[in-house]
Coordinates of N, CA and C in Angstrom, one line a residue:
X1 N 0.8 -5.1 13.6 CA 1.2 -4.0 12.8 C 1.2 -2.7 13.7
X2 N 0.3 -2.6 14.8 CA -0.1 -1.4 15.2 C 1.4 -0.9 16.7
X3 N 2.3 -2.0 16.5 CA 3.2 -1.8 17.6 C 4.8 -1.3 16.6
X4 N 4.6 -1.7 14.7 CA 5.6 -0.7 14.9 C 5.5 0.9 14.7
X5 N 6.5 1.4 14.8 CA 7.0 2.8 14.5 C 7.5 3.7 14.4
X6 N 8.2 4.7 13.9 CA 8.6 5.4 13.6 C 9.6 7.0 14.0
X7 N 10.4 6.7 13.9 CA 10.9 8.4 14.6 C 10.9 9.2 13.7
X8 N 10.4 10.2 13.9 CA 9.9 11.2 13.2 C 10.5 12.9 13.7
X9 N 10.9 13.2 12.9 CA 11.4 14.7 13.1 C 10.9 16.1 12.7
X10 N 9.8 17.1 13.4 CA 9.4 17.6 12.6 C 9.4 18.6 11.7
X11 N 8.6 19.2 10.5 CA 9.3 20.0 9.9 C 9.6 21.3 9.9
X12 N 8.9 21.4 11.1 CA 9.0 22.6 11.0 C 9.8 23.4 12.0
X13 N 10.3 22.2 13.3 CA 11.4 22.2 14.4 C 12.0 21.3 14.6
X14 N 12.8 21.3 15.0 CA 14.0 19.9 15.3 C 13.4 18.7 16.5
X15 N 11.8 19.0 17.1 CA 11.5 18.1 17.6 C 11.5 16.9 17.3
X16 N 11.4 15.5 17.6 CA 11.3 14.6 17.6 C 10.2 13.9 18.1
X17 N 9.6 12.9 17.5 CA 8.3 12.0 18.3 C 8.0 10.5 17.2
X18 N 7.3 9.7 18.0 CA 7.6 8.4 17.3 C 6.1 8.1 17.2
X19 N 5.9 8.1 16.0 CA 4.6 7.4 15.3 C 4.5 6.4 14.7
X20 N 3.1 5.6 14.9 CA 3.0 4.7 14.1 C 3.2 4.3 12.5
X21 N 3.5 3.6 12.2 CA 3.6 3.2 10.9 C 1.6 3.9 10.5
X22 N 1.0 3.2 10.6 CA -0.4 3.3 10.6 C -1.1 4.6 10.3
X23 N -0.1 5.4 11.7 CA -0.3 6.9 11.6 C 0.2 7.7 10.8
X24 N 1.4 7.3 10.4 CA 2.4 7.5 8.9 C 1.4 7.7 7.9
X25 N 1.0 6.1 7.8 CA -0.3 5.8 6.1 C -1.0 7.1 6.0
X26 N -2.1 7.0 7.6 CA -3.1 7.7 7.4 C -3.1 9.2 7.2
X27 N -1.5 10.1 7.4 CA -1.5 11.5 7.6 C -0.7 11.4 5.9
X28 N -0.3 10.7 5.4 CA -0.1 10.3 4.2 C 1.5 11.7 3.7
X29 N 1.0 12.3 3.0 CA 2.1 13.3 2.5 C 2.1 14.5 3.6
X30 N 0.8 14.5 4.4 CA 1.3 15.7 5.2 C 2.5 15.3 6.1
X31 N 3.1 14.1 6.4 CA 3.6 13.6 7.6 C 5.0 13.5 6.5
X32 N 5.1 13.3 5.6 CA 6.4 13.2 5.2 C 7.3 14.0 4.8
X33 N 8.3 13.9 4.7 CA 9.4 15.3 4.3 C 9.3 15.6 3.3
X34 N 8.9 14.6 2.1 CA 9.1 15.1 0.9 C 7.9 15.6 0.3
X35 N 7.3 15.8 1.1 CA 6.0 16.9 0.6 C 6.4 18.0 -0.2
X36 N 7.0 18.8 0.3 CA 7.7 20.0 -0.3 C 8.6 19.9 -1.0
X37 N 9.2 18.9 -1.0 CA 10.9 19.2 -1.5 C 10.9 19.1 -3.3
X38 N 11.6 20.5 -3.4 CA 11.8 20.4 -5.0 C 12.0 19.1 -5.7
X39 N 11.9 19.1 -6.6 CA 11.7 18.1 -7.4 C 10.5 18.3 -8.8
X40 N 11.3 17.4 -10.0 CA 10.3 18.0 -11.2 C 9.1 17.3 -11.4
X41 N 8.7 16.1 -11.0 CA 7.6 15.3 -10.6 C 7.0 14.8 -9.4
X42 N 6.4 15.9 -8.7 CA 6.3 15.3 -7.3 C 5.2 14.7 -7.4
X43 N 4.9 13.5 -6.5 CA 3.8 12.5 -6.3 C 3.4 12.1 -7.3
X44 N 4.3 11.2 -8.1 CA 4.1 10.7 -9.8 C 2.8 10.1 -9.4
X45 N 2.2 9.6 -10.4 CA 0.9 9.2 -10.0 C 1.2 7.9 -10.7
X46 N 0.4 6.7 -10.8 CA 0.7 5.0 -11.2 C 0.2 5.9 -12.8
X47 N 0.6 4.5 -14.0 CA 0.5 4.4 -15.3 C 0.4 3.5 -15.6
X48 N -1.0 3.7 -17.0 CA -1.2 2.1 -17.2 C -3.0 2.2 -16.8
X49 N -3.1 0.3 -18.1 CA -4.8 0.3 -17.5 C -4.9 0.4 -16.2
X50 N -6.5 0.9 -16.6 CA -7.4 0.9 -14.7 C -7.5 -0.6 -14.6
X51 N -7.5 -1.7 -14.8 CA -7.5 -3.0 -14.8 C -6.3 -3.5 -15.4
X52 N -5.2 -3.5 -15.5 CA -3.9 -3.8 -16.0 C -3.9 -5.6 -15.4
X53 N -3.5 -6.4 -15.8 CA -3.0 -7.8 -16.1 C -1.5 -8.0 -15.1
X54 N -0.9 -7.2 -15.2 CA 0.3 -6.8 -14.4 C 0.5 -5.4 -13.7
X55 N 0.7 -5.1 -12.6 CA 1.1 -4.2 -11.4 C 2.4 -4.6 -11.4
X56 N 3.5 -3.8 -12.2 CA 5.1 -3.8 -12.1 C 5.5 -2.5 -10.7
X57 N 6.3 -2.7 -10.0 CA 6.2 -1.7 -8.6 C 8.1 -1.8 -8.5
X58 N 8.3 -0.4 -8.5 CA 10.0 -0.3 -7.8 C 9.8 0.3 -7.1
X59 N 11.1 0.4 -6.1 CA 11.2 1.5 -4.8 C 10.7 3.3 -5.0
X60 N 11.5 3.4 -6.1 CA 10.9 5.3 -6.0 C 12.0 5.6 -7.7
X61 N 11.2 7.2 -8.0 CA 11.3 7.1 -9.0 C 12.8 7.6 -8.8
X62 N 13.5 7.5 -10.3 CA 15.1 7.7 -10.6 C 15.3 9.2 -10.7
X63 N 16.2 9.5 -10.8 CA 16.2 10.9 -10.9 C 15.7 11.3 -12.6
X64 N 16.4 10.2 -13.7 CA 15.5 10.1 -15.0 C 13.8 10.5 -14.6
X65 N 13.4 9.4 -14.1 CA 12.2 9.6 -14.1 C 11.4 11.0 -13.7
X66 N 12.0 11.4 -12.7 CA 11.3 12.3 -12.1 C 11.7 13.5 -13.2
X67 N 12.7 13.5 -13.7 CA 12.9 14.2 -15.3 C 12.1 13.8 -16.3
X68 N 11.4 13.0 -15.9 CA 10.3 12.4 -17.5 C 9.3 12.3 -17.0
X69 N 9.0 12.3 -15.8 CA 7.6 12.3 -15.2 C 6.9 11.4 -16.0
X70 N 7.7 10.1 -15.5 CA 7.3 9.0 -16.2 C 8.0 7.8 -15.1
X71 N 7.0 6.7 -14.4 CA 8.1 5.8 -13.5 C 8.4 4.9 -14.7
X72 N 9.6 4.3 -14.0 CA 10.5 3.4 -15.0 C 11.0 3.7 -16.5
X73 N 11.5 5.3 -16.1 CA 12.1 5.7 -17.5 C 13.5 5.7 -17.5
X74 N 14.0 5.6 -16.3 CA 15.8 5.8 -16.0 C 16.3 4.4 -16.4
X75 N 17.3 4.2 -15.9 CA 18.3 3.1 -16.4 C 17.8 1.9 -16.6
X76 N 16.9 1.9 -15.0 CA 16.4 -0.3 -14.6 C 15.0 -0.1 -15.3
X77 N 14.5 1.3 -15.3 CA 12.9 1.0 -15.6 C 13.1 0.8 -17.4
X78 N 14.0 1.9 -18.5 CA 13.9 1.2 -19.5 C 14.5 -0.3 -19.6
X79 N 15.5 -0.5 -18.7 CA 15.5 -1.9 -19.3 C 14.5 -3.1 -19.1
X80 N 13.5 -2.6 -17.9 CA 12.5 -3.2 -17.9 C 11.6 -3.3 -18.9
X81 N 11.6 -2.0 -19.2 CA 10.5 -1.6 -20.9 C 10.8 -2.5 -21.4
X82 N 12.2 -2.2 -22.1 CA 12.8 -3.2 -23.2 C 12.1 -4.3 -23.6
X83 N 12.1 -5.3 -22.4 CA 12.3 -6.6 -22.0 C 10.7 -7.2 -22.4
X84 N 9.5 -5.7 -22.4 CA 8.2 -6.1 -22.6 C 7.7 -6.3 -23.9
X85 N 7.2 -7.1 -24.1 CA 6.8 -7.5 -25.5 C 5.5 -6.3 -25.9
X86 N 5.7 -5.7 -26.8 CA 4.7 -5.1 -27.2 C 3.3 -5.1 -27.2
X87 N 3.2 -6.6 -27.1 CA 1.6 -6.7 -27.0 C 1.1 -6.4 -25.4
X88 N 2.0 -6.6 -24.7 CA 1.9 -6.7 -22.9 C 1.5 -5.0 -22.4
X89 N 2.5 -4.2 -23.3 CA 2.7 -3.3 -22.8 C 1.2 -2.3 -22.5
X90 N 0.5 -2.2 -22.9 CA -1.1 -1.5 -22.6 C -1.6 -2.6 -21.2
X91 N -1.3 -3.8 -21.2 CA -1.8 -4.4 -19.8 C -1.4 -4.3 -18.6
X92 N 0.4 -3.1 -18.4 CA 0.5 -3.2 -17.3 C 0.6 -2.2 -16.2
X93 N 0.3 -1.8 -15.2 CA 0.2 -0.7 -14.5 C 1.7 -0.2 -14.0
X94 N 2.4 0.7 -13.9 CA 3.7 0.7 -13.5 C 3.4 2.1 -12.0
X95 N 4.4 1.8 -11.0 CA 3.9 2.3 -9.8 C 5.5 2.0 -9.0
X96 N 5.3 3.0 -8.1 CA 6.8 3.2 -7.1 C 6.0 2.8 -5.7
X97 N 6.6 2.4 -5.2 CA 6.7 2.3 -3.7 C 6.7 3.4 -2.8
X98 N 7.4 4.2 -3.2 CA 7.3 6.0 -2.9 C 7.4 6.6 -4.0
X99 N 6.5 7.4 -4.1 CA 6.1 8.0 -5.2 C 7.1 9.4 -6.1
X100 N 7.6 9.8 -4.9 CA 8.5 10.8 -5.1 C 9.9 10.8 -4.9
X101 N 10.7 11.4 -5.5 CA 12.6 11.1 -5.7 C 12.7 11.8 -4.6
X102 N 13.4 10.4 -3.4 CA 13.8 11.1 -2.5 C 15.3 11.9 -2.5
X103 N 15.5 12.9 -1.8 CA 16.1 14.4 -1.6 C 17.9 13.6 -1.9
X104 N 18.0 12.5 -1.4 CA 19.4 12.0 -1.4 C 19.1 10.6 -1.7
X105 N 19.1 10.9 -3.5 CA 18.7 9.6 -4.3 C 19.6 8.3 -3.8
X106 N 18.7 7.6 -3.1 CA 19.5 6.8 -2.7 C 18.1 5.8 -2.5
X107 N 17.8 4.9 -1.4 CA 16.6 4.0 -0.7 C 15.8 4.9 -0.3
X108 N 14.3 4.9 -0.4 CA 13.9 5.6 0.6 C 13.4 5.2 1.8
X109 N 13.4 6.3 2.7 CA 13.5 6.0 4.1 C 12.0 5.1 4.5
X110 N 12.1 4.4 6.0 CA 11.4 3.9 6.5 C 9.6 5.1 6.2
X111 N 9.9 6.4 6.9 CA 9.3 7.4 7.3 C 8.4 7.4 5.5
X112 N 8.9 7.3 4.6 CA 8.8 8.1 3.3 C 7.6 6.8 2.9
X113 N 8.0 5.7 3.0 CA 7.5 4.8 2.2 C 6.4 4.2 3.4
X114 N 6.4 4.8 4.6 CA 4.8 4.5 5.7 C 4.1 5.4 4.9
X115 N 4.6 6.3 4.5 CA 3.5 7.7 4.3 C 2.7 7.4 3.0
X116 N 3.7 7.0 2.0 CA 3.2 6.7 1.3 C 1.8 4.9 0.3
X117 N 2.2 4.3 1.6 CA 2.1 3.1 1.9 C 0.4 2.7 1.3
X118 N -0.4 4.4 1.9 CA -2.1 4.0 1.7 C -2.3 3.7 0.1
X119 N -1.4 5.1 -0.5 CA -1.8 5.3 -1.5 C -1.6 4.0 -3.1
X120 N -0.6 3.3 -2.9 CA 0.1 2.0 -3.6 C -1.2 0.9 -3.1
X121 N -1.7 0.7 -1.9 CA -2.7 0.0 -1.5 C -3.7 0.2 -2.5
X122 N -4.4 1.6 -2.1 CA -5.2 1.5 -3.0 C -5.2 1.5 -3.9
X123 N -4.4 2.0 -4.6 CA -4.2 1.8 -6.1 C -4.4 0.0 -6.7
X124 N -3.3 -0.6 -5.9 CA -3.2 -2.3 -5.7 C -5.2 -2.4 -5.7
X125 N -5.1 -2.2 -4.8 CA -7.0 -2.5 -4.3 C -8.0 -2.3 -5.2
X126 N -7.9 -0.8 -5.8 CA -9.2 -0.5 -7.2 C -8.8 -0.8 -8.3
X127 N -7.6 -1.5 -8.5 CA -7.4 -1.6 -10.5 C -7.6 -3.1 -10.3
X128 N -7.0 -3.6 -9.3 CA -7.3 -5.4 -9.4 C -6.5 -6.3 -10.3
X129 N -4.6 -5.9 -10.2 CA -4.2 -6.5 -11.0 C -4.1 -7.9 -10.9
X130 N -3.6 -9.3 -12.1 CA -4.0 -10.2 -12.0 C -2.7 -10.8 -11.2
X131 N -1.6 -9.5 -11.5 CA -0.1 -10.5 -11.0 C 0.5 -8.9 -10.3
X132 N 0.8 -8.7 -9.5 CA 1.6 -8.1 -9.0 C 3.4 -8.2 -8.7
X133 N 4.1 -6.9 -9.4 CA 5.4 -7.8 -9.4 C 6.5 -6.8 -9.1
X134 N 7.1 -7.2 -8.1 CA 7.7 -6.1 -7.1 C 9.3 -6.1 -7.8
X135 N 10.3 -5.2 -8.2 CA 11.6 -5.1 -8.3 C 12.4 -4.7 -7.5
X136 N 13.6 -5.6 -6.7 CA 14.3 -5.0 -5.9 C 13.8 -5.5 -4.4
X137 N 14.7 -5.1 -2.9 CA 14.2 -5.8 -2.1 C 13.4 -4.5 -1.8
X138 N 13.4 -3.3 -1.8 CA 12.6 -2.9 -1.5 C 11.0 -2.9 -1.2
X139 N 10.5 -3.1 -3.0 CA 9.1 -3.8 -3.0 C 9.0 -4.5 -2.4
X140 N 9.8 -6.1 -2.3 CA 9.5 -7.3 -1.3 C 9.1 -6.6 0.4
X141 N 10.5 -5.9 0.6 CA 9.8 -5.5 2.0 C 8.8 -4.9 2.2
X142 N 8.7 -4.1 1.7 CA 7.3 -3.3 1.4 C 6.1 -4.5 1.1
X143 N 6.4 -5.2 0.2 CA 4.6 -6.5 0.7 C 4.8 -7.2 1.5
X144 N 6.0 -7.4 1.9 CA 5.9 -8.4 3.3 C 5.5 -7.5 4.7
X145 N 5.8 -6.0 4.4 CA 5.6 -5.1 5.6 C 6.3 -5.1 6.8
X146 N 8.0 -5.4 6.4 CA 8.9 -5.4 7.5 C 9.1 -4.4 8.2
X147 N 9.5 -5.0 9.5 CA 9.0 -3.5 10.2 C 10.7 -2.8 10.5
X148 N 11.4 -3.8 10.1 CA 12.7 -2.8 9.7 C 13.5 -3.3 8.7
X149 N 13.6 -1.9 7.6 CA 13.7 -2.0 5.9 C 15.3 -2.0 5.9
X150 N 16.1 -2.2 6.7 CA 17.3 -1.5 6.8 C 17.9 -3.3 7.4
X151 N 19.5 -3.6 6.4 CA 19.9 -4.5 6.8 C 20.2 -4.6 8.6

């Protein structure tokens, strides 16, 4: 893990320097771009029991979402709702892979989803779900920890 990483552009000049993925985690939101960037929900936070039964996880929130400051309220996340049976729904935790709508809703970048990488860990780590369940290839690569997210 500790050999891949990252090009990095900074924000406050057009320098460039390449960090580790590791070093991404650990500097967390200060290291990423989307620290600052407008938006109506920044750094949604997970939802759902502190011990949830299920850990449901997409790439980042929708542009809906971050208008409802709610993950999985846009198009794929209600139809995910839909799909849950009522009785489920208090047992499961819902959570992005990057926490914030990135700037050109689209995948988020390598850089976006290191940064945010500690925080989904621990979350994963202190609630102790029983089933964790990733949507999209995103998530997957993100638990497999590929070191390049990009076909």
């Amino acid at each position: 893990m500790g050999f891949h990483s990252i090009m990095v552009e900074s924000k406050s000049s057009r320098a460039s320097s390449v960090l580790s993925k590791e070093t991404l985690s650990r500097l967390g939101c200060d290291a990423c771009t989307l620290d600052k960037a407008k938006m109506h929900s920044p750094k949604m936070r997970p939802v759902g029991p502190r011990y949830p039964d299920l850990y449901f996880i997409e790439e980042c929130p929708s542009p809906d979402d971050d208008a409802d400051g709610e993950h999985f309220s846009g198009n794929v996340g209600a139809m995910i709702h839909s799909r849950v049976p009522s009785k489920w729904k208090n047992r499961i935790r819902w959570n992005n892979v990057v926490r914030c709508l990135p700037k050109e809703k689209g995948a988020p970048t390598e850089l976006e989803i290191a940064c945010c990488r500690k925080l989904q860990e621990l979350d994963i780590k202190n609630t102790q779900p029983k089933v964790v369940v990733g949507f999209g290839e995103i998530p997957l690569k993100w638990f497999l920890d590929e070191n390049n997210l990009k076909d």
